[in-house]
Amino acid sequence: MVNRVAIFMLLGCLLLDGSDAVSFSSKLVHRFSDEAKERWISKSGNVSVADSWPKKNSVEYLELLLSNDWKRQNTRVKLQSNNNSSRNQLLFPSEGSQTHFFGNQFYWLHYTWIDIGTPNVSFLVALDAGSNLLWVPCQCIQCAPLSASYYTSLDRNLSEYDPSSSSSSKNVSCSHHLCKSRSSCKSLKDPCPYIADYSTEDTSSSGYLVDDILHLASFSKHAPQSSVQSSVIIGCGRKQTGSYLDGAAPDGVMGLGLGDVSVPSLLAKAGLIQNSFSICFDENDSGSVFFGDQGPATQQSTSFLPIGEKYDAYFVGVESYCIGNSCLTQSGFQALVDSGASFTFLPTEIYAEVVVKFDKLVSSKRISLQGNSWKYCYNASSEEMLKVPDMRLIFSKNQSFVVRNHIFSFPENEGFTVFCLTVMSTDGDYGIIGQNFMMGHRMVFDRENLKLAWSHSKCEEVIDKSHVHLVPPPAGQSPNPLPTTEQQSTSNGQAAAPPSTAKTAPSKSIAASAQQLDSVLRVACSLLVLMCLLLSSD
């Protein structure tokens, strides 16, 4: 009898130990990495791609990255129907955690395969932190070609969504609390219209909104991977224009912004994840993205800034810009944190101060490279390369962000290296913190607490966890519903759990107490099991 008690106690402790947090993830692969080149060749069968692929850190390589940044700055999205308006797990698309790059043919965007509806249909969607809506081609009036034969990098056809073919789809009417375009409705019973409209290049997607299932997967250290189904808002994209017909996101876009209808917002408000996600770029410009990750306790952070009275984008306030051992006076500015930009852009006045100070501190000879967009390039010896001044951004409360990749370098002659300062000027009122400044950091977009956090990371531990194998979902498992009107109105973007999961999503104060209780129970379990084993041996 005592043995049985000991066994039950041991099982209880093991179950307690298996309650660690889980998360959703995707692996990021840089557009010009060797891995991307190998995929391009394997998909297209075109070996000649290797000859034309830009050599890393070459002038051509940098210019191609920069040209994409300029395009991105010229396409500010305005989502008229949305922008005007188990939390411990990490999730990723059920098709797999990996993201894909297809180079210039697909406008250098990051893509991932997702499954929607019942039965599930696969879509290759672009990941966009600058917009909110998940939309796919649907009942097309004007859509991009979907045949794989039209794209050299695809080995399967793209899909067209039909809500009438999905048993789990529901109409989103104009009376729905997530419908922001009621002024365009003739009746509150009509389907809610949307238009995702870019301010330049006549690029847009328009149609109506539906509610359907997004198939996801979760994992943790101590639990097998499992499937998760969650209701999300989907744009039935009947008509696309501009770049959407010319290679950009031919099979749809998944918005990752702060709006109510974005996938991260809906997952958090359904109680599935903490309202946060992280990205990490390694030295090869690849990496992973994790939904639900709030980062380590040792990380530094700064608050997001509202636009007017709303938090519509990931803006932060830089208090001062430091070069070497000193910080520039009156060098504060606001910046958009944009993982889709390869480089960092500064407001014109700040840029002028930064480059002058940097040039004074560099002991190498400044040179001019033909056809190069970077104005501050140098020819340095190996000894001089060790003296290149570093850079830091100082945020409120003296939070320091160490920039680990503000130059690009490439060998020129024996014993000498050419390097360029890859910080650019922008005419806008705000700057853009791009991938080069983020490299070497685990960047956490903590939407629940409205802050950006960071910590030094080599990203290996993140990337290794992205390779997972799924187990089938439990039989008869029901999908997670959309959050209610009351949950959607939660202030400050904080996640609210639905009534059915309220007991498993405690408040912060309760969560802190639960953590303390968890530690006590673990110690108690260990002592009780030890006592029972000793008694059984008598």
Coordinates of C-alpha atoms in Angstrom, one line a residue:
M1 CA 0.0 0.0 0.0
V2 CA 2.8 2.4 0.9
N3 CA 4.5 1.6 -2.4
R4 CA 1.3 2.6 -4.2
V5 CA 1.2 5.9 -2.3
A6 CA 4.8 6.6 -3.2
I7 CA 4.1 5.9 -6.9
F8 CA 1.0 8.2 -7.0
M9 CA 3.0 10.9 -5.3
L10 CA 5.9 10.5 -7.8
L11 CA 3.4 10.7 -10.7
G12 CA 2.0 13.9 -9.2
C13 CA 5.4 15.5 -9.0
L14 CA 6.2 14.5 -12.6
L15 CA 3.0 16.1 -13.8
L16 CA 3.8 19.2 -11.8
D17 CA 7.2 19.3 -13.4
G18 CA 5.8 19.0 -16.9
S19 CA 3.8 22.2 -16.7
D20 CA 6.5 24.3 -18.2
A21 CA 5.7 27.0 -20.8
V22 CA 5.4 26.2 -24.5
S23 CA 5.6 28.4 -27.5
F24 CA 4.9 28.8 -31.3
S25 CA 7.9 29.4 -33.6
S26 CA 9.1 29.8 -37.1
K27 CA 12.6 29.7 -38.4
L28 CA 13.8 32.7 -40.4
V29 CA 16.1 32.3 -43.3
H30 CA 17.8 35.4 -44.8
R31 CA 17.0 36.2 -48.4
F32 CA 20.7 36.0 -49.5
S33 CA 21.9 33.2 -47.2
D34 CA 23.5 30.0 -48.5
E35 CA 20.5 28.1 -47.2
A36 CA 18.2 30.3 -49.3
K37 CA 20.3 29.8 -52.3
E38 CA 20.3 26.0 -51.9
R39 CA 16.5 26.1 -51.6
W40 CA 16.1 28.3 -54.7
I41 CA 18.3 25.9 -56.7
S42 CA 16.5 22.8 -55.4
K43 CA 13.0 24.3 -56.0
S44 CA 13.7 25.8 -59.5
G45 CA 16.3 23.3 -60.7
N46 CA 18.2 26.3 -62.1
V47 CA 21.9 25.8 -61.2
S48 CA 22.9 29.1 -62.9
V49 CA 21.4 30.9 -59.9
A50 CA 24.6 30.2 -58.0
D51 CA 26.5 32.4 -60.4
S52 CA 24.2 35.3 -60.1
W53 CA 23.6 35.1 -56.4
P54 CA 25.2 38.1 -54.6
K55 CA 28.3 37.3 -52.6
K56 CA 27.8 38.1 -48.9
N57 CA 29.1 41.5 -47.8
S58 CA 29.9 42.5 -51.4
V59 CA 28.8 45.9 -52.7
E60 CA 26.1 44.2 -54.8
Y61 CA 24.8 42.4 -51.8
L62 CA 24.5 45.6 -49.7
E63 CA 22.9 47.5 -52.6
L64 CA 20.2 44.9 -53.1
L65 CA 19.4 44.9 -49.4
L66 CA 19.2 48.7 -49.4
S67 CA 17.0 48.9 -52.5
N68 CA 14.5 46.6 -50.7
D69 CA 14.5 49.0 -47.7
W70 CA 13.7 52.0 -49.9
K71 CA 10.8 50.0 -51.4
R72 CA 9.5 49.1 -47.9
Q73 CA 9.6 52.8 -46.8
N74 CA 7.5 53.7 -49.8
T75 CA 4.8 51.3 -49.0
R76 CA 3.2 52.4 -45.7
V77 CA 0.1 50.3 -45.3
K78 CA -3.2 51.7 -44.1
L79 CA -5.6 49.0 -43.2
Q80 CA -8.9 50.9 -43.3
S81 CA -11.1 48.1 -41.9
N82 CA -8.7 47.3 -39.0
N83 CA -6.0 49.9 -38.2
N84 CA -8.6 52.6 -37.5
S85 CA -9.5 50.6 -34.7
S86 CA -3.2 27.9 -22.2
R87 CA -1.3 31.7 -22.4
N88 CA 2.0 30.0 -21.5
Q89 CA 2.4 28.0 -24.7
L90 CA 4.4 28.9 -27.8
L91 CA 2.8 28.3 -31.2
F92 CA 3.7 27.9 -34.9
P93 CA 1.8 27.0 -38.1
S94 CA 0.7 23.4 -38.4
E95 CA 2.5 23.1 -41.7
G96 CA 5.8 23.6 -39.9
S97 CA 7.8 26.3 -38.1
Q98 CA 10.0 27.2 -41.0
T99 CA 9.7 30.4 -43.0
H100 CA 10.7 30.8 -46.6
F101 CA 12.4 33.3 -48.9
F102 CA 12.1 33.3 -52.6
G103 CA 14.2 36.3 -53.5
N104 CA 13.1 39.0 -55.9
Q105 CA 10.3 36.9 -57.5
F106 CA 8.3 37.3 -54.3
Y107 CA 9.5 40.8 -53.4
W108 CA 12.0 39.6 -50.7
L109 CA 9.3 39.0 -48.1
H110 CA 9.3 36.3 -45.4
Y111 CA 6.7 33.6 -46.1
T112 CA 5.3 30.6 -44.2
W113 CA 2.8 27.9 -45.0
I114 CA -0.5 28.0 -43.0
D115 CA -3.6 25.8 -43.0
I116 CA -7.1 27.3 -42.9
G117 CA -10.6 25.9 -42.7
T118 CA -12.3 22.4 -42.5
P119 CA -11.0 20.5 -44.4
N120 CA -7.8 22.5 -44.1
V121 CA -6.4 24.3 -47.2
S122 CA -2.8 25.5 -47.4
F123 CA -1.7 29.0 -48.1
L124 CA 1.8 30.6 -48.6
V125 CA 1.4 33.9 -46.7
A126 CA 3.8 36.8 -46.3
L127 CA 4.6 37.7 -42.7
D128 CA 4.1 41.4 -42.1
A129 CA 4.5 43.2 -38.8
G130 CA 3.4 46.4 -40.4
S131 CA -0.2 45.4 -40.9
N132 CA -2.9 43.5 -39.0
L133 CA -5.2 41.4 -41.2
L134 CA -4.7 37.8 -42.4
W135 CA -6.1 37.8 -45.9
V136 CA -5.9 35.2 -48.7
P137 CA -7.1 35.1 -52.3
C138 CA -10.8 34.1 -52.2
Q139 CA -13.6 33.9 -54.8
C140 CA -11.3 35.8 -57.0
I141 CA -12.3 38.7 -59.3
Q142 CA -8.7 39.9 -59.7
C143 CA -6.0 37.8 -58.1
A144 CA -2.3 36.9 -58.8
P145 CA -1.6 33.7 -60.7
L146 CA -1.8 30.7 -58.4
S147 CA -0.3 27.9 -60.6
A148 CA 3.1 26.7 -59.6
S149 CA 4.1 26.7 -63.3
Y150 CA 4.0 30.5 -63.1
Y151 CA 6.7 30.6 -60.3
T152 CA 10.1 29.0 -60.7
S153 CA 10.6 28.6 -57.0
L154 CA 7.3 26.7 -56.1
D155 CA 6.8 22.9 -56.2
R156 CA 3.0 23.1 -55.6
N157 CA 0.1 25.3 -56.6
L158 CA -1.0 28.1 -54.5
S159 CA -4.6 28.0 -53.2
E160 CA -7.8 30.0 -53.5
Y161 CA -10.0 30.1 -50.4
D162 CA -13.8 29.4 -50.7
P163 CA -15.7 30.0 -47.4
S164 CA -18.6 27.9 -48.7
S165 CA -16.3 24.8 -48.9
S166 CA -15.2 25.1 -45.2
S167 CA -17.7 23.7 -42.7
S168 CA -16.1 25.8 -39.9
S169 CA -16.4 29.2 -41.7
K170 CA -18.8 31.9 -40.5
N171 CA -19.7 35.2 -41.9
V172 CA -18.5 38.3 -40.1
S173 CA -21.4 40.7 -40.4
C174 CA -21.3 44.5 -40.3
S175 CA -22.7 44.3 -36.8
H176 CA -19.7 42.4 -35.5
H177 CA -17.6 44.2 -33.0
L178 CA -14.4 43.6 -35.1
C179 CA -16.0 45.2 -38.2
K180 CA -14.5 48.7 -38.6
S181 CA -16.1 49.5 -42.0
R182 CA -19.8 49.7 -41.0
S183 CA -20.1 53.1 -42.8
S184 CA -19.7 51.1 -46.1
C185 CA -22.5 48.7 -45.2
K186 CA -26.1 49.0 -46.5
S187 CA -27.3 46.7 -43.7
L188 CA -25.8 45.5 -40.5
K189 CA -26.5 41.9 -41.7
D190 CA -24.2 42.4 -44.8
P191 CA -20.8 40.8 -44.8
C192 CA -18.2 43.2 -43.3
P193 CA -16.1 44.7 -46.1
Y194 CA -12.3 45.4 -45.8
I195 CA -9.6 47.1 -47.9
A196 CA -5.9 46.8 -47.2
D197 CA -4.6 49.8 -49.1
Y198 CA -1.0 50.9 -49.7
S199 CA -0.5 54.6 -50.1
T200 CA 1.9 54.1 -53.0
E201 CA 2.2 51.9 -56.0
D202 CA -1.6 51.3 -56.2
T203 CA -1.3 48.2 -54.1
S204 CA -4.3 46.9 -52.3
S205 CA -6.4 43.9 -51.3
S206 CA -10.2 44.1 -50.8
G207 CA -13.1 41.8 -50.1
Y208 CA -15.0 40.8 -47.0
L209 CA -14.3 39.3 -43.6
V210 CA -15.0 35.7 -42.4
D211 CA -14.3 33.7 -39.2
D212 CA -12.6 30.4 -39.7
I213 CA -10.1 28.0 -38.1
L214 CA -6.3 28.5 -38.3
H215 CA -4.4 25.3 -37.6
L216 CA -1.4 25.7 -35.3
A217 CA 0.9 23.5 -33.3
S218 CA 2.5 23.9 -29.9
F219 CA 5.5 22.4 -28.1
S220 CA 7.5 22.5 -24.8
K221 CA 10.5 20.9 -23.3
H222 CA 8.6 18.2 -21.5
A223 CA 5.5 17.7 -23.6
P224 CA 4.9 16.2 -27.1
Q225 CA 4.1 18.5 -29.9
S226 CA 0.3 18.9 -30.3
S227 CA -2.1 20.5 -32.7
V228 CA -4.1 23.6 -31.8
Q229 CA -7.1 25.0 -33.6
S230 CA -8.1 28.7 -33.2
S231 CA -10.8 30.8 -34.8
V232 CA -9.4 33.9 -36.5
I233 CA -10.6 36.7 -38.7
I234 CA -9.7 36.1 -42.4
G235 CA -10.0 38.6 -45.2
C236 CA -11.6 36.9 -48.3
G237 CA -9.5 38.8 -50.8
R238 CA -11.6 39.0 -53.9
K239 CA -9.6 41.8 -55.6
Q240 CA -5.9 42.6 -55.5
T241 CA -4.1 45.4 -57.2
G242 CA -0.5 46.7 -57.8
S243 CA 2.3 44.6 -56.3
Y244 CA -0.1 42.0 -55.1
L245 CA -0.6 41.0 -58.8
D246 CA 3.1 41.3 -59.6
G247 CA 4.8 38.8 -57.2
A248 CA 4.3 40.3 -53.7
A249 CA 2.2 38.0 -51.5
P250 CA 0.3 36.2 -54.3
D251 CA -1.2 33.8 -51.8
G252 CA -2.0 36.3 -49.0
V253 CA -0.6 38.2 -46.0
M254 CA -0.5 37.4 -42.3
G255 CA -0.5 40.7 -40.4
L256 CA 1.4 40.6 -37.1
G257 CA 0.7 44.2 -35.9
L258 CA -1.0 45.5 -32.8
G259 CA -4.6 45.7 -34.3
D260 CA -7.5 43.7 -32.8
V261 CA -7.8 41.4 -35.8
S262 CA -4.1 40.4 -36.1
V263 CA -3.3 36.7 -35.5
P264 CA -1.1 37.4 -32.4
S265 CA -3.9 39.6 -30.9
L266 CA -6.6 37.0 -31.4
L267 CA -4.4 34.1 -30.1
A268 CA -3.6 36.2 -27.0
K269 CA -7.2 37.3 -26.4
A270 CA -8.4 33.7 -26.8
G271 CA -6.0 32.8 -23.9
L272 CA -3.7 30.7 -26.0
I273 CA -0.5 32.6 -25.6
Q274 CA 1.0 35.5 -23.7
N275 CA 0.5 38.6 -25.8
S276 CA 4.1 38.8 -26.9
F277 CA 6.5 37.4 -29.5
S278 CA 10.2 37.4 -30.1
I279 CA 12.6 37.3 -33.0
C280 CA 16.3 36.5 -33.1
F281 CA 18.7 37.0 -36.0
D282 CA 22.0 35.2 -36.0
E283 CA 25.2 36.2 -37.8
N284 CA 23.9 34.6 -41.0
D285 CA 20.8 36.9 -40.9
S286 CA 18.6 33.9 -40.3
G287 CA 16.7 33.0 -37.1
S288 CA 13.3 32.2 -35.6
V289 CA 10.1 33.8 -34.4
F290 CA 8.2 32.6 -31.3
F291 CA 4.7 33.6 -30.3
G292 CA 4.1 33.8 -26.6
D293 CA 7.7 34.5 -25.7
Q294 CA 8.2 37.2 -23.1
G295 CA 12.0 36.8 -22.8
P296 CA 14.3 36.3 -19.8
A297 CA 14.1 38.2 -16.6
T298 CA 17.5 39.7 -17.2
Q299 CA 16.6 41.5 -20.4
Q300 CA 16.4 45.3 -20.8
S301 CA 13.4 47.1 -22.1
T302 CA 11.7 50.3 -23.2
S303 CA 8.1 51.3 -23.6
F304 CA 6.3 51.5 -26.9
L305 CA 5.1 54.9 -27.9
P306 CA 1.5 55.6 -28.9
I307 CA 0.6 57.3 -32.2
G308 CA -1.8 60.0 -31.0
E309 CA -3.7 58.0 -28.3
K310 CA -3.4 54.6 -29.9
Y311 CA -0.6 52.0 -30.1
D312 CA -0.8 51.2 -33.8
A313 CA 2.9 50.3 -34.5
Y314 CA 6.1 49.3 -32.8
F315 CA 7.5 52.8 -32.1
V316 CA 10.1 53.5 -29.4
G317 CA 11.8 56.7 -28.1
V318 CA 15.6 56.9 -28.3
E319 CA 16.9 59.4 -25.7
S320 CA 20.5 59.6 -27.0
Y321 CA 22.9 58.1 -29.6
C322 CA 26.3 57.1 -28.3
I323 CA 29.5 56.5 -30.4
G324 CA 32.6 55.2 -28.7
N325 CA 32.8 56.4 -25.2
S326 CA 30.5 59.5 -25.5
C327 CA 26.9 60.3 -26.3
L328 CA 25.8 63.0 -28.7
T329 CA 23.9 65.9 -27.2
Q330 CA 20.3 66.4 -28.2
S331 CA 20.4 63.2 -30.2
G332 CA 17.0 61.8 -29.2
F333 CA 14.5 60.6 -31.8
Q334 CA 11.5 58.3 -32.3
A335 CA 12.0 55.1 -34.3
L336 CA 9.9 52.3 -35.8
V337 CA 11.3 48.9 -35.0
D338 CA 11.0 47.0 -38.3
S339 CA 12.5 43.5 -38.7
G340 CA 11.6 43.8 -42.4
A341 CA 14.2 46.5 -43.0
S342 CA 17.8 45.3 -43.6
F343 CA 19.4 48.5 -42.4
T344 CA 18.8 51.3 -39.9
F345 CA 17.7 54.8 -40.9
L346 CA 18.0 58.0 -38.9
P347 CA 16.3 61.3 -39.2
T348 CA 18.4 63.7 -41.3
E349 CA 19.7 65.9 -38.4
I350 CA 20.6 62.9 -36.2
Y351 CA 22.3 61.2 -39.1
A352 CA 24.5 64.2 -39.8
E353 CA 25.7 64.3 -36.2
V354 CA 26.3 60.6 -36.1
V355 CA 28.4 60.3 -39.3
V356 CA 30.5 63.4 -38.4
K357 CA 31.3 61.9 -35.0
F358 CA 31.9 58.4 -36.3
D359 CA 34.3 59.8 -39.0
K360 CA 36.3 61.7 -36.4
L361 CA 36.8 58.6 -34.3
V362 CA 37.9 56.3 -37.2
S363 CA 41.6 56.3 -37.8
S364 CA 41.4 54.6 -41.2
K365 CA 41.6 56.3 -44.6
R366 CA 38.2 57.2 -45.9
I367 CA 37.6 56.1 -49.5
S368 CA 34.9 56.4 -52.2
L369 CA 33.4 53.3 -53.7
Q370 CA 32.0 53.6 -57.2
G371 CA 28.2 53.1 -57.3
N372 CA 28.0 52.6 -53.6
S373 CA 25.1 54.1 -51.6
W374 CA 27.1 54.3 -48.4
K375 CA 29.1 57.5 -48.1
Y376 CA 31.3 56.6 -45.2
C377 CA 33.6 53.8 -46.3
Y378 CA 37.2 53.1 -45.2
N379 CA 40.2 51.1 -46.1
A380 CA 41.5 49.6 -42.8
S381 CA 44.4 47.5 -41.6
S382 CA 43.7 44.6 -39.4
E383 CA 44.9 46.7 -36.4
E384 CA 42.7 49.6 -37.4
M385 CA 39.7 47.3 -37.7
L386 CA 40.0 46.6 -34.0
K387 CA 39.6 50.3 -33.3
V388 CA 36.3 50.9 -35.1
P389 CA 34.1 52.8 -32.7
D390 CA 31.0 50.9 -31.3
M391 CA 27.5 52.3 -31.0
R392 CA 24.8 52.3 -28.4
L393 CA 21.3 53.6 -28.2
I394 CA 20.1 54.9 -24.8
F395 CA 16.5 54.6 -23.9
S396 CA 14.5 55.8 -20.9
K397 CA 15.7 54.7 -17.4
N398 CA 19.3 54.5 -18.9
Q399 CA 18.5 51.2 -20.7
S400 CA 21.4 50.6 -23.1
F401 CA 21.0 48.8 -26.4
V402 CA 24.5 47.8 -27.7
V403 CA 24.6 47.8 -31.5
R404 CA 26.6 44.7 -32.7
N405 CA 26.4 45.1 -36.4
H406 CA 26.6 48.8 -37.6
I407 CA 29.2 48.1 -40.4
F408 CA 29.7 45.8 -43.3
S409 CA 33.2 44.8 -44.2
F410 CA 34.8 42.9 -47.1
P411 CA 38.4 42.1 -47.9
E412 CA 40.1 44.4 -50.4
N413 CA 43.8 43.8 -50.6
E414 CA 46.0 41.5 -48.5
G415 CA 46.2 42.8 -45.0
F416 CA 43.4 45.4 -45.6
T417 CA 39.7 45.4 -45.2
V418 CA 37.1 47.8 -46.6
F419 CA 34.2 48.6 -44.3
C420 CA 31.2 50.9 -44.6
L421 CA 28.9 52.5 -42.0
T422 CA 25.5 51.0 -42.9
V423 CA 23.4 53.7 -41.3
M424 CA 21.3 55.7 -43.7
S425 CA 19.4 59.0 -43.6
T426 CA 15.7 59.3 -44.0
D427 CA 13.6 62.4 -44.7
G428 CA 10.8 61.2 -42.4
D429 CA 10.1 62.5 -38.9
Y430 CA 11.1 59.2 -37.3
G431 CA 13.9 56.6 -37.8
I432 CA 13.8 52.9 -38.5
I433 CA 15.7 50.3 -36.4
G434 CA 16.4 47.5 -38.9
Q435 CA 17.8 44.0 -38.9
N436 CA 21.5 45.1 -38.7
F437 CA 21.0 46.8 -35.3
M438 CA 18.9 43.8 -34.0
M439 CA 21.5 41.2 -34.9
G440 CA 22.8 39.3 -31.9
H441 CA 19.8 40.2 -29.8
R442 CA 16.7 38.3 -28.7
M443 CA 14.1 41.0 -29.5
V444 CA 10.9 40.7 -27.6
F445 CA 7.8 42.5 -28.7
D446 CA 5.9 42.5 -25.4
R447 CA 2.5 43.7 -26.5
E448 CA 0.9 42.8 -23.2
N449 CA 3.1 45.3 -21.3
L450 CA 3.6 47.6 -24.3
K451 CA 7.3 47.4 -24.3
L452 CA 10.3 46.3 -26.5
A453 CA 12.8 44.1 -24.7
W454 CA 16.2 42.7 -25.7
S455 CA 19.0 40.5 -24.5
H456 CA 22.2 39.3 -26.0
S457 CA 21.8 36.0 -27.7
K458 CA 23.5 33.8 -30.3
C459 CA 20.1 32.4 -31.3
E460 CA 21.2 28.8 -31.3
E461 CA 18.8 27.7 -28.5
V462 CA 15.9 29.4 -30.4
I463 CA 16.7 27.9 -33.8
D464 CA 17.2 24.4 -32.5
K465 CA 13.7 24.3 -31.0
S466 CA 12.1 25.2 -34.3
H467 CA 12.5 21.6 -35.7
V468 CA 9.5 19.7 -34.4
H469 CA 7.3 16.8 -35.3
L470 CA 3.6 17.0 -34.6
V471 CA 1.3 14.4 -33.0
P472 CA -2.3 14.3 -34.1
P473 CA -4.8 16.5 -32.1
P474 CA -7.0 14.7 -29.5
A475 CA -10.1 13.2 -31.0
G476 CA -13.1 15.6 -31.0
Q477 CA -11.0 18.5 -29.9
S478 CA -12.9 21.7 -30.4
P479 CA -11.3 24.9 -31.8
N480 CA -10.8 27.9 -29.7
P481 CA -13.5 30.6 -30.3
L482 CA -12.9 34.2 -31.1
P483 CA -12.7 36.4 -28.0
T484 CA -15.9 38.1 -27.0
T485 CA -16.8 41.8 -27.3
E486 CA -15.8 42.2 -23.6
Q487 CA -12.5 40.5 -24.1
Q488 CA -11.8 42.7 -27.2
S489 CA -12.3 45.8 -25.2
T490 CA -9.6 45.0 -22.6
S491 CA -7.5 48.2 -22.1
N492 CA -3.8 48.7 -23.0
G493 CA -3.7 45.7 -25.3
Q494 CA -3.6 43.2 -22.4
A495 CA -4.8 39.8 -23.1
A496 CA -8.0 38.5 -21.6
A497 CA -8.9 34.9 -21.2
P498 CA -12.3 33.6 -22.3
P499 CA -14.6 32.4 -19.4
S500 CA -13.8 28.7 -20.2
T501 CA -10.1 29.3 -19.6
A502 CA -10.2 32.0 -17.0
K503 CA -9.0 29.7 -14.3
T504 CA -5.9 28.8 -16.3
A505 CA -4.9 32.3 -17.1
P506 CA -4.3 34.0 -13.8
S507 CA -3.5 37.7 -13.2
K508 CA 0.0 38.8 -12.6
S509 CA -0.3 38.9 -8.8
I510 CA -2.0 35.5 -8.8
A511 CA 0.6 34.2 -11.2
A512 CA 3.4 35.3 -8.9
S513 CA 1.8 33.6 -6.0
A514 CA 1.3 30.5 -8.1
Q515 CA 5.0 30.4 -8.9
Q516 CA 5.8 30.5 -5.2
L517 CA 3.3 27.8 -4.4
D518 CA 4.7 25.8 -7.3
S519 CA 8.2 25.9 -5.7
V520 CA 6.8 24.8 -2.3
L521 CA 4.9 21.9 -3.8
R522 CA 7.9 20.7 -5.7
V523 CA 10.0 20.5 -2.5
A524 CA 7.1 18.9 -0.6
C525 CA 6.7 16.3 -3.3
S526 CA 10.3 15.4 -3.1
L527 CA 10.2 15.0 0.7
L528 CA 7.0 13.0 0.7
V529 CA 8.2 10.6 -1.9
L530 CA 11.5 10.1 0.0
M531 CA 9.6 9.4 3.2
C532 CA 7.3 6.8 1.5
L533 CA 10.3 5.0 -0.1
L534 CA 12.0 4.8 3.3
L535 CA 8.9 3.4 5.0
S536 CA 8.5 0.9 2.2
S537 CA 12.0 -0.4 2.7
D538 CA 11.3 -1.2 6.4

